Each structure stands twice: as C-alpha cells, then as structure tokens.
Amino acid sequence: MKIEWSPTARASARRYFDDQEGMREIGAAVTALAENPDPPEAFVRGEYRRSSSARSLT
C-alpha cells in the first residue's frame, strides 16, 4: 500500500515539526497502517476506522 499525504495533511503536520519525537510517532503509525490498514486495536468512528497514538500531540 502506498500512503499519499494530501496537501491539507502536509500543512497540518507542519505544526509538529518542532516535536521530532511526535513526528517519528506519526511516521511509525502511518507505516504500521500501510502494512496493516485494519489493525485489531482500531475502532470505528463513522465510516472510518481510527487508531490512537500512545500520547496526544498538542
């Protein structure tokens, strides 16, 4: 599976550039979803399956 970031997603991710640990966590989460887009720990929210990270990025 190939992950393509939309322009909106790229712009949103720029907010976290100063948080390199958080950026690594986002990268790891995206890579994990590319390998398994339907992980067992994900939950359904509307028409999408959601997964949560170990910490909240603010």
Coordinates of N, CA, C and O in Angstrom, one line a residue:
M1 N 0.8 -1.2 0.0 CA 0.0 0.0 0.0 C 0.9 1.2 0.0 O 1.9 1.3 0.7
K2 N 0.5 2.2 -0.7 CA 1.2 3.5 -0.8 C 0.4 4.6 -0.1 O -0.8 4.7 -0.3
I3 N 1.1 5.3 0.8 CA 0.5 6.4 1.6 C 0.8 7.7 0.9 O 1.9 8.0 0.6
E4 N -0.2 8.4 0.5 CA -0.1 9.7 -0.1 C -0.7 10.8 0.8 O -1.9 10.7 1.2
W5 N 0.1 11.7 1.3 CA -0.4 12.8 2.1 C -1.0 13.9 1.3 O -0.4 14.4 0.3
S6 N -2.3 14.2 1.7 CA -2.9 15.3 1.0 C -2.3 16.7 1.3 O -1.6 16.7 2.4
P7 N -2.4 17.7 0.5 CA -1.9 19.0 0.9 C -2.3 19.5 2.3 O -1.5 20.0 3.0
T8 N -3.6 19.2 2.6 CA -4.1 19.6 3.9 C -3.4 18.8 5.0 O -3.0 19.4 6.1
A9 N -3.1 17.5 4.8 CA -2.5 16.7 5.8 C -1.0 17.2 6.0 O -0.5 17.3 7.1
R10 N -0.3 17.5 4.9 CA 1.0 18.0 5.0 C 1.1 19.3 5.7 O 2.0 19.5 6.6
A11 N 0.2 20.2 5.5 CA 0.1 21.5 6.1 C -0.1 21.3 7.6 O 0.5 22.0 8.5
S12 N -1.0 20.4 8.0 CA -1.3 20.1 9.4 C -0.1 19.5 10.1 O 0.2 19.9 11.2
A13 N 0.6 18.6 9.4 CA 1.8 18.0 10.0 C 2.9 19.0 10.3 O 3.7 18.9 11.3
R14 N 3.0 20.1 9.6 CA 4.0 21.1 9.8 C 3.9 21.7 11.2 O 4.9 22.2 11.7
R15 N 2.7 21.7 11.8 CA 2.6 22.2 13.2 C 3.5 21.5 14.1 O 3.8 22.0 15.2
Y16 N 3.8 20.2 13.8 CA 4.5 19.4 14.7 C 6.0 19.2 14.4 O 6.7 18.4 15.0
F17 N 6.6 20.0 13.5 CA 8.0 19.9 13.1 C 8.9 20.1 14.3 O 10.0 19.5 14.3
D18 N 8.5 20.9 15.2 CA 9.4 21.2 16.4 C 9.4 20.0 17.4 O 10.3 19.9 18.2
D19 N 8.4 19.1 17.2 CA 8.3 17.9 18.1 C 8.8 16.7 17.3 O 8.0 16.0 16.8
Q20 N 10.1 16.5 17.2 CA 10.6 15.4 16.4 C 10.2 14.0 16.9 O 10.0 13.1 16.1
E21 N 10.1 13.9 18.2 CA 9.6 12.6 18.8 C 8.2 12.3 18.3 O 7.8 11.2 17.9
G22 N 7.4 13.4 18.3 CA 6.0 13.2 17.8 C 5.9 12.9 16.3 O 5.1 12.1 15.9
M23 N 6.8 13.6 15.6 CA 6.9 13.3 14.1 C 7.3 11.8 13.8 O 6.7 11.2 13.0
R24 N 8.2 11.3 14.7 CA 8.6 9.9 14.5 C 7.4 9.0 14.8 O 7.2 8.0 14.2
E25 N 6.6 9.3 15.9 CA 5.5 8.5 16.2 C 4.4 8.5 15.1 O 3.8 7.5 14.8
I26 N 4.2 9.7 14.5 CA 3.3 9.8 13.4 C 3.8 8.9 12.2 O 3.0 8.2 11.6
G27 N 5.1 9.0 11.9 CA 5.7 8.2 10.8 C 5.5 6.7 11.1 O 5.2 6.0 10.2
A28 N 5.8 6.3 12.3 CA 5.6 4.9 12.7 C 4.2 4.5 12.6 O 3.9 3.3 12.1
A29 N 3.2 5.3 13.0 CA 1.8 4.9 12.9 C 1.4 4.8 11.4 O 0.7 3.9 11.1
V30 N 1.8 5.7 10.6 CA 1.5 5.7 9.2 C 2.1 4.4 8.5 O 1.4 3.7 7.8
T31 N 3.3 4.1 8.9 CA 4.0 2.9 8.3 C 3.2 1.7 8.7 O 3.0 0.8 7.9
A32 N 2.9 1.6 10.0 CA 2.1 0.5 10.5 C 0.8 0.3 9.8 O 0.4 -0.8 9.5
L33 N 0.1 1.4 9.5 CA -1.2 1.4 8.8 C -1.0 0.9 7.4 O -1.8 0.3 6.8
A34 N 0.1 1.3 6.8 CA 0.4 0.9 5.4 C 0.6 -0.6 5.3 O 0.2 -1.3 4.4
E35 N 1.2 -1.2 6.4 CA 1.4 -2.6 6.5 C 0.2 -3.4 6.9 O 0.0 -4.5 6.4
N36 N -0.7 -2.8 7.7 CA -1.9 -3.4 8.2 C -3.0 -2.3 8.3 O -3.1 -1.7 9.4
P37 N -3.7 -2.0 7.2 CA -4.7 -0.9 7.3 C -5.9 -1.2 8.2 O -6.7 -0.3 8.4
D38 N -6.0 -2.4 8.7 CA -7.2 -2.7 9.6 C -6.7 -3.4 10.9 O -6.9 -4.6 11.2
P39 N -5.9 -2.6 11.7 CA -5.3 -3.2 12.9 C -6.4 -3.6 13.9 O -7.5 -2.9 14.0
P40 N -6.2 -4.6 14.7 CA -7.3 -5.0 15.7 C -7.5 -4.0 16.7 O -8.7 -4.0 17.3
E41 N -6.6 -3.1 17.1 CA -6.8 -2.2 18.1 C -7.5 -0.9 17.6 O -7.9 0.0 18.4
A42 N -7.8 -0.8 16.3 CA -8.5 0.4 15.8 C -10.0 0.3 16.2 O -10.5 -0.8 16.5
F43 N -10.7 1.4 16.2 CA -12.1 1.4 16.5 C -12.8 2.2 15.4 O -12.2 3.0 14.7
V44 N -14.1 1.9 15.2 CA -14.9 2.5 14.2 C -15.5 3.8 14.7 O -16.0 3.9 15.8
R45 N -15.3 4.9 13.9 CA -15.9 6.2 14.1 C -16.5 6.6 12.8 O -15.8 7.0 11.9
G46 N -17.8 6.5 12.7 CA -18.5 6.9 11.5 C -18.1 5.8 10.4 O -18.2 4.6 10.7
E47 N -17.7 6.3 9.3 CA -17.4 5.4 8.2 C -15.9 5.0 8.2 O -15.4 4.3 7.3
Y48 N -15.1 5.5 9.2 CA -13.7 5.3 9.2 C -13.3 4.4 10.4 O -14.0 4.4 11.4
R49 N -12.2 3.8 10.3 CA -11.5 3.1 11.4 C -10.5 4.0 12.0 O -9.7 4.5 11.2
R50 N -10.4 4.2 13.2 CA -9.5 5.1 13.9 C -8.5 4.3 14.7 O -8.8 3.3 15.3
S51 N -7.3 4.8 14.9 CA -6.3 4.3 15.7 C -5.8 5.4 16.6 O -5.7 6.5 16.1
S52 N -5.4 5.1 17.8 CA -4.9 6.2 18.6 C -3.4 6.0 18.9 O -2.9 4.9 18.9
S53 N -2.7 7.1 19.2 CA -1.3 7.0 19.5 C -1.1 6.9 21.0 O -2.1 7.0 21.7
A54 N 0.1 6.6 21.4 CA 0.3 6.5 22.8 C 0.2 7.8 23.6 O 0.0 7.8 24.8
R55 N 0.4 8.9 22.9 CA 0.2 10.2 23.5 C -0.5 11.2 22.6 O -0.6 10.9 21.4
S56 N -1.0 12.2 23.2 CA -1.7 13.2 22.4 C -0.7 14.3 22.0 O 0.1 14.8 22.7
L57 N -0.7 14.6 20.7 CA 0.1 15.7 20.2 C -0.6 17.0 20.3 O -1.7 17.1 19.8
T58 N 0.0 18.0 20.9 CA -0.7 19.3 21.0 C 0.2 20.4 20.5 O 1.3 20.3 20.4

